[in-house]
Amino acid sequence: MNDPGKVRNVALVGHRGTGKTSLFEALLYEAGVITRLGSVAEGTTVSDWDEDEKKRQLSLSATLAHVDRAGLTFDLVDTPGDPSFLADTIAALHVVETAVMVVNSVLGVEVQTERLWKRAADRGLARMFFCNMLDRERADLEAAVSALQEAFGPQVVAAHLPIGREHDLKGVVDLLTMKAFVYESGKAQVADIPAELADEASAARDKLIDAIASTDDDLAEKYLMEEEITADELARAFAAAVAGGQLFPVACGSATRQIGVDLLFGLLALTPSPADVAPPVAVGPDGAEVTLACDPARPVAAFVFKTLADPFSGHVNVFRVFQGTVASDSQLVVARDGHKERLGQLLKPMGKEMKPVDKLVAGDIGAIAKLKDVVTGDTLCAEGNVVSFPAIAFPAPLMSFAVTAKSKGEEDKVLAALKRLAEEDPMLDVHRDPQTGEMIIGGMSQVHVEVTVERMKRRFGTEVELKPPRVPYRETIKGTAKAEGKHKKQTGGRGQFADTWLEVSPRPRGEGFEFVDKIVGGAIPRNFIPAVEKGVRAAMTEGILAGYPVVDVEVKLYDGKHHPVDSSDMAFQIAGSVGFKAAVEKAQPVLLEPIMNVEITVPEESVGDIIGDLNSRRGRVLGTTPRGHTNVITAEVPLAEMLSYAPDLTSMTGGRGDYTMEFLRYEEVPAHLTPKVVAEAKKEREEAQKN
Ligand SMILES: Nc1nc2c(ncn2[C@@H]2O[C@H](COP(=O)(O)OP(=O)(O)O)[C@@H](O)[C@H]2O)c(=O)[nH]1
Ligand SMILES: [Mg+2]
């Protein structure tokens, strides 16, 4: 179609298990893209097509599909809700105009509902809700809407109303048109609003009209004067309010029973098109901001937000065009390093399939296979008009595991396979430990790393053994101290000489490293001072307590000596290193550990047990708040105590608990625990060196 005004890019986001994948399926079925409604339990959905997703009945990455309906093209993105697999979700929020927050109408607002709402709000996206699972026992739209209003403000307003409750859910009333849609095996019959629902529906409609009118002066006046407002005027004001974030409409129904899904399309048609919103600001080669326009006629600027690395079908990049027209068999420039890429056949993803297309214009999402060197986060541009979009801020990995290849001699194969998987998952970190040479996988959780390892086995046929997880400890100092660092060697010909005096002092937490040059009178010649700093930085990578990186210190170089012949960069690097270590040793070195913000959702009867258990994990419980039929406990807990929390929570709650955690800050490891951490680090290093 290639008309930006006729496109709707929509991501389905929300807490794990709210029915996003099922809703995605229902939308495709409703639009006639598929003729059979698949189910998550049977592993037959268009999304969650990956073997690992089917096995776990959990979305691990985003799936895209597009449908043409009512003169519009809807590009739909199903996203994972599990915090370990949010990479694609975070990236998807960079390429859509609208986020549909899918909500479980039994539980209401859950931890990730809030987290993802915030991410969508930070991107300035239009937002709406789909209150799903209204066919389930104890599902309650009114309670869910109240919870949403409490969490996200009075702009949250119901656009639909259910007909019937729980197992007797029959249909949905559209409050904009005041028509009832009653479903018979997934097909809607338009009917009059049932008499017993008439009052409730008219009160809900008043609230909706009120909310819309309050965003539009002309409409507000007509409304006050009780003048007739046409359906067209209403729809236009509604669309403008949704686009402007003044209204967050709530749709409702049941994805698995295909109730309310057609009406959701009706609301999505009123969400902003790419032409209605300004593209994100990009920067030019000189670092200056460049304002783009959603215009197919201007030079190309496209953003790669997802990469697939399959050993058979090869490398596929999924991107969003923000400006210009991308054509098959054309050439574009990768902004990262300016290299050129020849594009082959353009594609449009439809679940796991890819459909060939000739061109993609501003506003479109598409894919391309077999580019040489393009990664997630890259900007593809027209030659002579290079701009780049800001990088996506992914959360840093929380825990790391050393891995060894199961079969000797497969180390390189394993590393190559892991690097491919890391291209697909930007929240995965794969590297070799510079000190021990071990292969390290860093991820968000144990499950995250386990899934990665399974994936590697399935796709690349390589197997590894996982060592226990590691906590990213740091080292710092609490005191100020001075020390000399000297390097002197006289062997035969030319000797080596450098002498430095350094003072180390603590900096506030999180402020990092600072090197201060206080040399006066040429005690150390200018040209050697960078070498001293380089030596200090090298020493900082491996602290003196347990070999963890040193952070938050100021290092002042205040005196030293040199030799006109024997001094060199190398000698001053060594002296800087030696001096730094000597000074740190005298400055009360301590270990730091990551503290996590943990939110645990559990049934009422488990709250006491969970809090008791958190206390035994050195946790600080901040509070407990009821949410739907559950309770949310918020606490700050050291990561070291949470490494294998998932199975413990399952056994304490009989599988009814759920938790998320996020890095908060570094804190000092209590003195009585330090020797244990130091001993473990030492042991790990020795073992790694043996292998
Ligand atoms: N009763 C009922 N179950 C649903 C509904 N939507 C999804 N489910 C079920 O809830 C579970 C989680 O659904 P899924 O689509 O995987 O959720 P996601 O994690 O948000 O993608 C699956 O077993 C679905 O069959 C619904 O509207 N009603
Ligand atoms: Mg899913």
XYZ file of C-alpha atoms and ligand atoms in Angstrom:
720
model
C 0.000 0.000 0.000
C 2.955 2.257 0.828
C 0.969 5.073 2.393
C 2.228 6.003 5.875
C -1.175 7.421 6.805
C -2.751 3.990 6.347
C -0.362 2.077 8.597
C -0.777 1.212 12.278
C 2.291 -0.157 14.033
C 1.135 -1.778 17.251
C 2.977 -3.756 19.933
C 1.138 -6.049 22.331
C 2.924 -5.714 25.656
C 2.273 -6.699 29.249
C 3.051 -9.025 32.092
C 3.861 -12.643 31.288
C 0.760 -14.808 30.874
C -1.760 -12.037 30.252
C -2.612 -13.524 26.851
C -0.575 -11.415 24.407
C 0.373 -14.360 22.234
C -3.222 -15.605 22.291
C -4.505 -12.139 21.409
C -2.020 -11.866 18.541
C -3.367 -15.200 17.281
C -6.948 -14.017 17.696
C -6.241 -10.811 15.757
C -4.715 -12.770 12.859
C -7.657 -15.171 12.870
C -10.153 -12.344 12.994
C -8.448 -10.708 10.012
C -8.505 -13.960 8.056
C -4.722 -14.324 7.880
C -5.088 -17.776 9.415
C -8.053 -20.093 9.128
C -7.552 -22.005 12.346
C -7.172 -20.447 15.792
C -4.027 -21.942 17.327
C -3.479 -22.312 21.050
C -0.489 -21.672 23.283
C -1.063 -24.884 25.233
C -0.918 -26.967 22.040
C 2.014 -25.035 20.635
C 0.076 -24.188 17.471
C 0.138 -20.378 17.520
C 1.688 -18.230 14.795
C 3.725 -16.441 17.443
C 5.749 -18.594 19.883
C 6.731 -20.732 16.882
C 10.228 -21.388 18.168
C 10.784 -24.858 19.725
C 12.029 -23.345 22.992
C 8.949 -21.132 23.204
C 6.620 -24.066 22.583
C 8.361 -26.175 25.163
C 8.084 -23.498 27.846
C 4.810 -21.992 26.622
C 6.538 -18.684 27.010
C 7.382 -16.002 24.461
C 11.144 -15.512 24.308
C 11.335 -13.089 21.421
C 9.083 -10.780 19.436
C 7.003 -12.093 16.535
C 5.675 -9.822 13.807
C 2.744 -10.119 11.442
C 0.830 -7.718 9.253
C -2.811 -7.709 8.254
C -4.798 -5.624 5.805
C -8.195 -4.706 7.108
C -10.664 -1.924 6.466
C -8.257 -0.106 4.155
C -5.455 -0.078 6.730
C -2.317 -2.167 7.243
C -1.767 -3.254 10.828
C 1.774 -4.258 11.698
C 1.403 -6.234 14.902
C 4.225 -7.195 17.249
C 3.765 -9.853 19.931
C 6.347 -9.305 22.661
C 7.667 -11.280 25.643
C 6.585 -10.155 29.113
C 9.161 -12.068 31.142
C 11.848 -9.699 32.474
C 14.635 -12.032 31.330
C 13.466 -11.836 27.736
C 12.526 -8.189 27.453
C 15.168 -7.274 24.884
C 12.779 -7.546 21.940
C 10.015 -5.852 23.909
C 12.187 -2.858 24.707
C 13.333 -2.701 21.087
C 9.775 -3.034 19.738
C 8.730 0.045 21.709
C 11.208 1.990 19.534
C 9.419 1.166 16.288
C 5.677 1.357 16.973
C 3.329 4.274 17.541
C 0.978 2.391 19.846
C 1.347 -0.017 22.756
C -1.614 -2.199 23.661
C -1.098 -3.154 27.276
C -2.666 -6.577 27.697
C -4.043 -7.141 31.194
C -5.259 -10.226 33.021
C -8.697 -9.118 34.255
C -8.457 -11.394 37.286
C -5.163 -9.946 38.530
C -5.356 -6.390 37.192
C -2.129 -4.386 37.307
C 0.950 -6.584 37.642
C 4.621 -5.736 38.060
C 5.456 -5.709 34.358
C 2.272 -3.825 33.514
C 3.751 -0.892 35.410
C 7.298 -1.360 34.184
C 6.301 -1.589 30.542
C 3.842 1.242 30.852
C 6.698 3.416 31.983
C 8.820 2.350 29.027
C 5.969 3.056 26.599
C 5.368 6.438 28.251
C 9.079 7.309 28.028
C 8.850 6.655 24.282
C 5.804 8.923 24.065
C 3.678 6.146 22.575
C -0.093 6.135 22.340
C -1.301 3.617 24.913
C -4.413 1.567 25.390
C -5.437 -1.537 27.300
C -6.998 -4.847 26.449
C -8.521 -6.373 29.577
C -8.279 -10.022 28.617
C -9.519 -13.267 30.156
C -12.914 -11.878 31.064
C -14.217 -15.425 30.628
C -12.205 -16.570 33.651
C -13.510 -17.016 37.148
C -13.246 -13.865 39.287
C -12.474 -11.713 36.247
C -13.936 -8.276 36.816
C -13.663 -5.448 34.307
C -14.786 -2.748 36.715
C -12.154 -3.717 39.280
C -9.511 -3.969 36.576
C -10.348 -0.510 35.196
C -10.236 0.994 38.716
C -6.841 -0.576 39.279
C -5.628 0.801 35.950
C -6.931 4.264 36.809
C -5.230 4.146 40.155
C -1.944 3.142 38.583
C -2.016 5.231 35.394
C -4.355 8.143 36.031
C -7.856 9.357 35.278
C -7.170 9.331 31.515
C -7.809 5.588 31.637
C -11.357 5.112 30.425
C -13.446 2.121 29.384
C -14.363 2.102 25.679
C -16.059 -1.297 25.888
C -18.214 -3.098 28.413
C -18.627 -6.863 28.772
C -21.961 -8.595 28.315
C -22.180 -11.438 30.812
C -19.526 -12.482 33.312
C -16.930 -15.202 33.727
C -18.022 -18.424 31.969
C -21.137 -16.676 30.749
C -19.254 -13.922 28.950
C -21.303 -13.399 25.820
C -20.055 -10.294 24.147
C -19.021 -6.673 24.363
C -20.776 -3.320 24.131
C -19.009 -0.668 22.069
C -19.556 2.522 24.073
C -18.653 4.781 21.134
C -21.447 3.453 18.913
C -23.630 1.972 21.687
C -23.932 -1.302 19.793
C -23.818 -4.720 21.372
C -21.694 -7.472 19.826
C -22.816 -10.918 20.868
C -20.615 -13.831 19.898
C -21.605 -17.232 18.654
C -18.486 -19.444 18.330
C -16.265 -16.444 17.708
C -18.519 -14.648 15.208
C -20.168 -11.419 16.263
C -23.832 -10.589 15.789
C -24.622 -6.916 16.176
C -27.542 -6.502 18.531
C -29.243 -3.998 20.782
C -27.838 -3.530 24.241
C -29.552 -6.019 26.586
C -32.133 -4.281 28.761
C -30.503 -5.259 32.046
C -27.247 -3.619 30.889
C -28.854 -0.433 29.542
C -28.268 1.778 32.598
C -24.747 0.626 33.181
C -23.898 1.093 29.503
C -25.332 4.575 29.341
C -23.465 5.630 32.494
C -20.237 4.216 31.067
C -20.851 6.003 27.771
C -21.324 9.297 29.618
C -17.971 8.807 31.297
C -16.329 8.095 27.955
C -17.902 11.105 26.207
C -16.981 13.261 29.198
C -13.407 12.124 28.942
C -13.230 12.711 25.181
C -14.947 16.114 25.403
C -12.544 17.276 28.094
C -9.673 16.922 25.590
C -11.280 19.028 22.856
C -12.531 22.599 23.413
C -15.044 22.659 20.545
C -16.467 19.347 21.576
C -16.590 20.366 25.234
C -18.655 23.401 24.326
C -21.101 21.409 22.227
C -21.323 18.864 24.994
C -22.095 21.513 27.619
C -24.683 23.126 25.365
C -26.130 19.656 24.823
C -25.728 20.054 21.080
C -25.595 16.990 18.861
C -22.105 15.507 18.475
C -21.734 13.404 15.346
C -20.089 9.999 15.420
C -17.399 11.377 13.125
C -16.576 14.285 15.416
C -16.423 11.934 18.341
C -14.124 9.499 16.578
C -11.815 12.297 15.437
C -11.538 13.809 18.911
C -11.063 10.338 20.377
C -8.234 9.555 17.949
C -6.521 12.883 18.660
C -6.761 12.328 22.414
C -5.315 8.808 22.124
C -2.486 10.031 19.890
C -1.727 12.849 22.322
C -1.679 10.604 25.384
C -4.695 12.394 26.866
C -6.806 9.270 26.803
C -5.935 5.625 27.471
C -8.949 3.633 26.290
C -9.702 0.195 27.657
C -10.967 -2.556 25.350
C -11.959 -5.916 26.744
C -12.868 -9.494 25.990
C -11.333 -12.928 25.707
C -8.551 -13.788 23.287
C -9.095 -17.526 23.418
C -12.858 -17.226 22.926
C -12.437 -14.620 20.204
C -14.619 -12.119 22.052
C -14.020 -8.399 21.571
C -11.176 -8.956 19.137
C -12.936 -7.384 16.152
C -13.771 -4.374 18.316
C -10.130 -4.086 19.260
C -9.348 -3.648 15.555
C -11.927 -0.857 15.559
C -10.025 0.950 18.306
C -6.646 0.293 16.710
C -7.903 2.020 13.571
C -8.223 5.165 15.707
C -4.634 5.021 16.957
C -1.978 7.230 15.326
C -0.350 6.306 12.024
C 3.377 6.875 11.456
C 2.424 10.027 9.533
C 0.715 11.421 12.645
C 3.790 11.442 14.849
C 7.248 12.896 14.409
C 10.033 10.336 13.783
C 12.616 10.119 16.563
C 15.386 12.695 16.420
C 18.576 11.354 14.827
C 22.091 12.756 14.833
C 24.245 13.572 11.850
C 27.940 12.726 11.424
C 28.907 15.965 13.200
C 26.798 15.035 16.231
C 24.166 17.672 15.500
C 20.507 16.707 15.778
C 18.691 16.027 12.519
C 14.936 16.239 12.317
C 13.452 13.612 10.049
C 10.042 13.424 8.449
C 7.841 10.425 7.760
C 8.132 11.083 4.027
C 8.739 8.353 1.423
C 10.351 10.905 -0.926
C 13.218 11.906 1.388
C 16.561 10.071 1.890
C 16.328 6.714 3.674
C 16.751 6.402 7.449
C 15.835 2.975 8.839
C 16.450 1.480 12.277
C 17.367 -2.164 12.878
C 15.586 -3.333 16.023
C 15.819 -7.089 15.801
C 18.201 -9.667 14.401
C 17.688 -13.377 13.785
C 20.724 -15.612 13.639
C 19.678 -19.006 12.392
C 22.364 -21.454 11.314
C 20.259 -22.517 8.303
C 18.274 -19.536 7.086
C 21.138 -17.237 8.050
C 21.211 -13.727 9.296
C 18.012 -11.645 9.100
C 17.694 -8.015 10.221
C 14.263 -6.595 11.026
C 13.975 -2.835 10.702
C 11.608 0.091 10.692
C 11.800 2.722 7.994
C 11.424 6.174 9.523
C 12.163 8.235 6.411
C 12.410 7.573 2.692
C 11.786 4.476 0.594
C 13.876 1.317 0.770
C 13.876 -0.709 -2.438
C 14.991 -4.294 -3.085
C 18.399 -4.519 -4.766
C 19.513 -1.076 -3.593
C 22.537 0.031 -1.594
C 22.531 1.647 1.850
C 25.150 2.886 4.298
C 25.459 1.602 7.873
C 25.852 4.687 10.071
C 27.922 2.911 12.739
C 31.060 2.762 10.590
C 29.984 4.044 7.185
C 30.328 0.745 5.333
C 27.995 0.005 2.455
C 25.573 -2.884 2.221
C 23.933 -4.210 -0.904
C 20.297 -5.124 -0.189
C 18.760 -8.180 -1.818
C 15.093 -9.094 -1.623
C 13.095 -7.096 0.927
C 10.790 -9.093 3.156
C 7.861 -8.629 5.463
C 7.686 -10.988 8.448
C 4.530 -13.027 8.956
C 5.182 -15.169 12.016
C 8.154 -17.328 11.138
C 7.567 -16.854 7.430
C 8.933 -13.976 5.365
C 6.979 -12.575 2.440
C 8.875 -10.848 -0.373
C 8.013 -7.193 -1.075
C 9.448 -4.736 -3.595
C 9.769 -1.706 -1.390
C 9.172 -0.396 2.092
C 8.371 3.238 2.795
C 8.555 5.528 5.803
C 6.357 4.006 8.499
C 6.815 0.403 7.334
C 8.430 -2.467 9.179
C 10.318 -5.030 7.124
C 13.230 -7.409 7.040
C 16.256 -8.232 4.963
C 18.420 -11.342 4.899
C 22.131 -11.909 4.451
C 23.550 -8.456 5.037
C 27.273 -8.662 5.777
C 27.611 -6.706 8.978
C 24.423 -5.236 10.411
C 23.405 -5.596 14.041
C 20.474 -4.564 16.223
C 20.693 -0.835 16.889
C 22.195 0.017 13.496
C 20.808 2.793 11.341
C 20.664 2.173 7.587
C 20.836 5.341 5.509
C 21.000 6.720 2.034
C 24.494 7.515 0.806
C 25.353 11.162 1.418
C 22.678 11.471 4.108
C 24.084 9.518 6.992
C 22.239 9.905 10.283
C 21.993 7.601 13.272
C 19.274 6.933 15.782
C 20.263 6.822 19.448
C 21.165 3.390 20.799
C 18.517 1.433 22.668
C 19.281 1.367 26.399
C 19.066 -2.307 27.358
C 19.456 -3.283 31.015
C 22.883 -4.698 31.805
C 23.192 -8.436 32.588
C 22.698 -9.248 36.257
C 24.568 -12.478 36.681
C 27.191 -14.382 34.821
C 28.062 -18.027 34.442
C 31.328 -19.533 33.320
C 30.791 -22.279 30.760
C 32.972 -25.022 29.355
C 32.395 -27.037 26.210
C 31.225 -30.575 26.919
C 33.510 -32.028 24.294
C 37.110 -30.965 24.481
C 38.253 -28.977 21.506
C 34.817 -27.467 20.868
C 35.571 -24.262 22.752
C 35.811 -22.129 19.626
C 32.650 -23.600 18.169
C 30.797 -22.865 21.395
C 32.047 -19.307 21.539
C 31.037 -18.714 17.917
C 27.543 -20.142 18.540
C 27.101 -18.054 21.687
C 28.168 -14.920 19.845
C 25.502 -15.610 17.226
C 22.880 -15.964 19.936
C 24.051 -12.735 21.551
C 23.452 -10.958 18.241
C 19.834 -12.014 18.579
C 19.543 -11.145 22.239
C 21.105 -7.801 23.181
C 20.578 -8.548 26.886
C 22.998 -11.448 26.647
C 26.686 -10.857 27.146
C 29.215 -13.370 25.869
C 32.917 -12.851 26.417
C 36.121 -14.419 27.622
C 37.275 -13.457 31.080
C 40.458 -11.486 30.448
C 42.102 -12.919 33.566
C 41.118 -16.569 33.508
C 40.382 -17.004 29.818
C 37.079 -18.677 30.706
C 33.997 -18.289 28.518
C 31.401 -16.216 30.345
C 27.680 -15.879 29.630
C 26.051 -12.918 31.342
C 22.267 -12.734 31.481
C 19.282 -11.477 33.414
C 18.585 -14.671 35.363
C 19.419 -18.326 35.620
C 16.479 -19.138 33.323
C 17.751 -16.666 30.754
C 21.126 -18.384 30.591
C 19.608 -21.878 30.661
C 17.336 -21.043 27.732
C 20.354 -19.715 25.845
C 22.274 -22.914 26.454
C 19.343 -25.073 25.318
C 18.938 -22.926 22.252
C 22.576 -23.335 21.390
C 22.268 -27.097 21.655
C 19.175 -27.202 19.464
C 20.361 -24.811 16.821
C 24.098 -25.299 16.687
C 24.477 -28.776 18.132
C 27.035 -27.684 20.711
C 26.742 -28.421 24.405
C 28.251 -26.764 27.442
C 28.463 -27.228 31.148
C 27.339 -24.299 33.290
C 29.290 -23.413 36.420
C 27.386 -21.836 39.334
C 26.399 -18.202 38.766
C 28.703 -15.384 39.707
C 27.914 -12.128 41.345
C 29.560 -9.084 39.760
C 31.304 -7.887 42.902
C 33.359 -4.705 42.812
C 36.107 -3.336 45.015
C 36.648 0.157 46.347
C 38.321 1.991 49.223
C 36.984 3.745 52.296
C 40.072 5.737 53.262
C 42.692 7.987 51.750
C 46.292 6.846 51.469
C 49.560 7.681 49.750
C 52.103 5.284 48.349
C 55.127 5.127 46.131
C 55.251 3.090 42.974
C 58.696 2.524 41.661
C 60.069 0.481 38.812
C 63.801 0.045 38.470
C 65.759 -2.507 36.557
C 69.375 -2.541 35.545
C 70.277 -5.466 33.382
C 73.153 -5.020 31.054
C 72.555 -2.175 28.587
C 69.799 0.359 28.972
C 67.927 0.190 32.297
C 64.351 0.960 33.176
C 63.413 3.612 35.648
C 60.209 5.279 36.818
C 59.088 6.533 40.194
C 55.607 7.782 41.098
C 53.864 8.984 44.233
C 50.108 8.480 44.241
C 47.282 9.378 46.593
C 44.026 7.422 46.396
C 40.755 8.609 47.912
C 37.150 7.401 47.748
C 34.579 8.960 45.406
C 30.811 8.845 45.904
C 29.159 5.569 44.882
C 28.623 5.291 41.150
C 30.843 8.264 40.270
C 33.574 6.091 38.817
C 37.270 6.787 38.403
C 39.115 10.064 38.208
C 42.782 10.647 37.555
C 44.215 13.932 38.776
C 47.573 15.172 37.588
C 49.283 17.324 40.257
C 52.819 17.123 38.963
C 54.657 20.431 39.104
C 58.129 21.443 38.084
C 58.664 18.533 35.702
C 59.271 15.850 38.352
C 57.718 13.563 35.739
C 57.842 14.866 32.166
C 54.381 15.577 30.633
C 54.732 12.878 28.008
C 54.945 10.106 30.633
C 51.861 11.112 32.604
C 49.358 9.298 30.332
C 51.453 6.161 30.841
C 51.012 6.448 34.614
C 47.241 6.746 34.155
C 47.254 3.761 31.816
C 49.100 1.706 34.432
C 46.613 2.723 37.124
C 43.665 1.798 34.900
C 45.192 -1.580 34.164
C 45.640 -2.235 37.887
C 42.022 -1.246 38.532
C 40.663 -4.106 36.429
C 41.813 -6.516 39.101
C 41.417 -5.395 42.708
C 43.735 -6.522 45.465
C 41.077 -8.135 47.671
C 39.508 -10.694 45.359
C 40.433 -9.596 41.852
C 37.192 -7.721 41.115
C 37.295 -4.392 39.270
C 37.991 -1.335 41.442
C 35.452 1.494 41.199
C 34.776 4.965 42.588
C 38.306 6.112 43.374
C 40.239 9.260 42.740
C 43.925 8.797 42.006
C 46.170 11.809 42.395
C 49.652 11.703 40.920
C 51.506 14.292 42.993
C 55.199 13.504 42.756
C 57.745 11.270 41.149
C 61.141 10.976 39.527
C 62.442 10.129 36.128
C 65.749 9.309 34.483
C 66.822 11.093 31.304
C 67.819 7.837 29.590
C 66.186 4.899 31.414
C 62.628 6.241 31.746
C 60.008 4.995 29.282
C 56.228 4.689 28.856
C 56.442 1.058 29.864
C 58.400 1.849 33.025
C 55.867 4.510 34.057
C 52.943 2.185 33.369
C 54.431 -0.413 35.665
C 55.238 2.183 38.326
C 51.655 3.549 38.175
C 50.280 0.070 38.592
C 52.534 -0.750 41.516
C 51.827 2.587 43.220
C 48.066 2.200 42.837
C 48.048 -1.258 44.392
C 50.256 -0.129 47.264
C 48.047 2.892 47.982
C 44.795 0.901 47.815
C 46.170 -1.625 50.268
C 46.572 1.158 52.841
C 43.195 2.814 52.100
C 40.788 0.331 53.723
C 39.800 -1.662 50.653
C 36.288 -3.171 50.744
C 34.078 -5.336 48.542
C 30.874 -4.009 46.993
C 27.901 -6.136 46.007
C 24.865 -5.409 43.813
C 21.620 -4.751 45.656
C 18.441 -5.583 43.759
C 15.017 -4.068 43.880
C 12.774 -7.122 44.111
C 9.014 -7.267 43.653
C 7.326 -10.486 44.598
C 3.686 -11.226 43.829
C 2.224 -13.905 46.079
C -1.125 -15.071 47.428
C -2.187 -13.563 50.751
C -1.461 -16.709 52.774
C 2.197 -16.818 51.689
C 3.096 -13.234 52.647
C 4.422 -14.138 56.124
C 6.630 -16.954 54.837
C 8.038 -14.848 52.048
C 8.923 -11.951 54.328
C 10.586 -14.272 56.827
C 12.588 -15.826 54.019
C 13.619 -12.409 52.662
C 14.929 -11.448 56.082
C 17.095 -14.549 56.133
C 18.462 -13.455 52.743
C 19.670 -10.133 54.197
C 16.688 -8.441 52.530
C 15.057 -5.174 53.586
C 11.321 -5.427 53.089
C 9.990 -2.008 52.048
C 6.300 -2.788 51.991
C 3.404 -5.005 51.028
C 0.514 -3.797 48.902
C -2.583 -5.707 47.852
C -3.090 -6.021 44.112
C -6.149 -7.800 42.786
C -6.331 -11.065 44.672
C -2.624 -11.084 45.411
C -0.045 -9.115 47.362
C 3.066 -7.416 46.110
C 6.034 -7.401 48.439
C 8.741 -4.883 47.633
C 12.208 -5.435 49.029
C 15.867 -4.645 48.552
C 17.977 -7.779 48.589
C 21.622 -8.493 47.747
C 21.899 -10.314 44.403
C 24.143 -12.909 46.043
C 21.127 -14.110 48.034
C 18.757 -14.226 45.042
C 20.709 -16.336 42.579
C 18.370 -19.288 42.699
C 15.232 -17.669 44.004
C 12.834 -19.013 41.358
C 12.625 -22.623 42.608
C 12.480 -21.469 46.247
C 9.589 -19.130 45.515
C 7.793 -21.900 43.653
C 8.063 -24.249 46.603
C 7.060 -21.586 49.167
C 3.940 -20.591 47.213
C 2.981 -23.840 45.537
C 3.812 -22.307 42.177
C 1.572 -19.284 42.668
C 4.323 -16.736 43.221
C 6.074 -14.559 40.700
C 8.920 -12.083 41.003
C 10.994 -9.597 39.104
C 14.201 -7.924 40.099
C 16.191 -5.013 38.893
C 19.611 -3.628 39.728
C 19.442 -0.782 42.234
C 22.941 0.110 43.460
C 26.188 -1.240 44.886
C 26.644 -1.524 48.645
C 29.474 -2.650 50.861
C 29.597 -6.378 51.581
C 29.233 -6.833 55.358
C 32.686 -7.327 56.921
C 31.876 -10.780 58.296
C 31.008 -12.079 54.812
C 34.031 -10.633 53.043
C 36.454 -13.495 53.805
C 33.982 -15.986 52.296
C 33.630 -14.018 49.071
C 37.397 -13.576 48.843
C 38.002 -17.286 49.378
C 35.422 -18.254 46.743
C 36.893 -15.857 44.212
C 40.317 -17.283 44.812
C 39.062 -20.836 44.406
C 37.221 -19.984 41.185
C 40.328 -18.429 39.728
C 42.512 -21.365 40.649
C 40.069 -23.818 39.125
C 39.732 -21.767 35.989
C 43.480 -21.661 35.603
C 43.735 -25.431 36.008
C 41.459 -26.024 33.013
N -9.550 -18.425 29.762
C -8.725 -17.719 29.032
N -7.450 -18.085 28.911
C -6.631 -17.328 28.159
C -7.075 -16.157 27.510
N -6.035 -15.605 26.859
C -4.990 -16.419 27.070
N -5.329 -17.462 27.865
C -4.440 -18.542 28.326
O -3.473 -17.987 29.184
C -2.204 -18.618 28.999
C -1.145 -17.569 28.667
O -1.446 -17.020 27.416
P -0.345 -16.410 26.465
O -1.060 -15.960 25.242
O 0.796 -17.347 26.282
O 0.125 -15.169 27.334
P 1.371 -14.195 27.112
O 2.455 -14.671 28.007
O 0.881 -12.851 27.507
O 1.734 -14.271 25.666
C -2.394 -19.629 27.896
O -2.588 -20.886 28.468
C -3.650 -19.169 27.184
O -4.364 -20.231 26.601
C -8.459 -15.774 27.679
O -8.926 -14.773 27.164
N -9.222 -16.595 28.436
Mg 3.520 -14.593 24.822
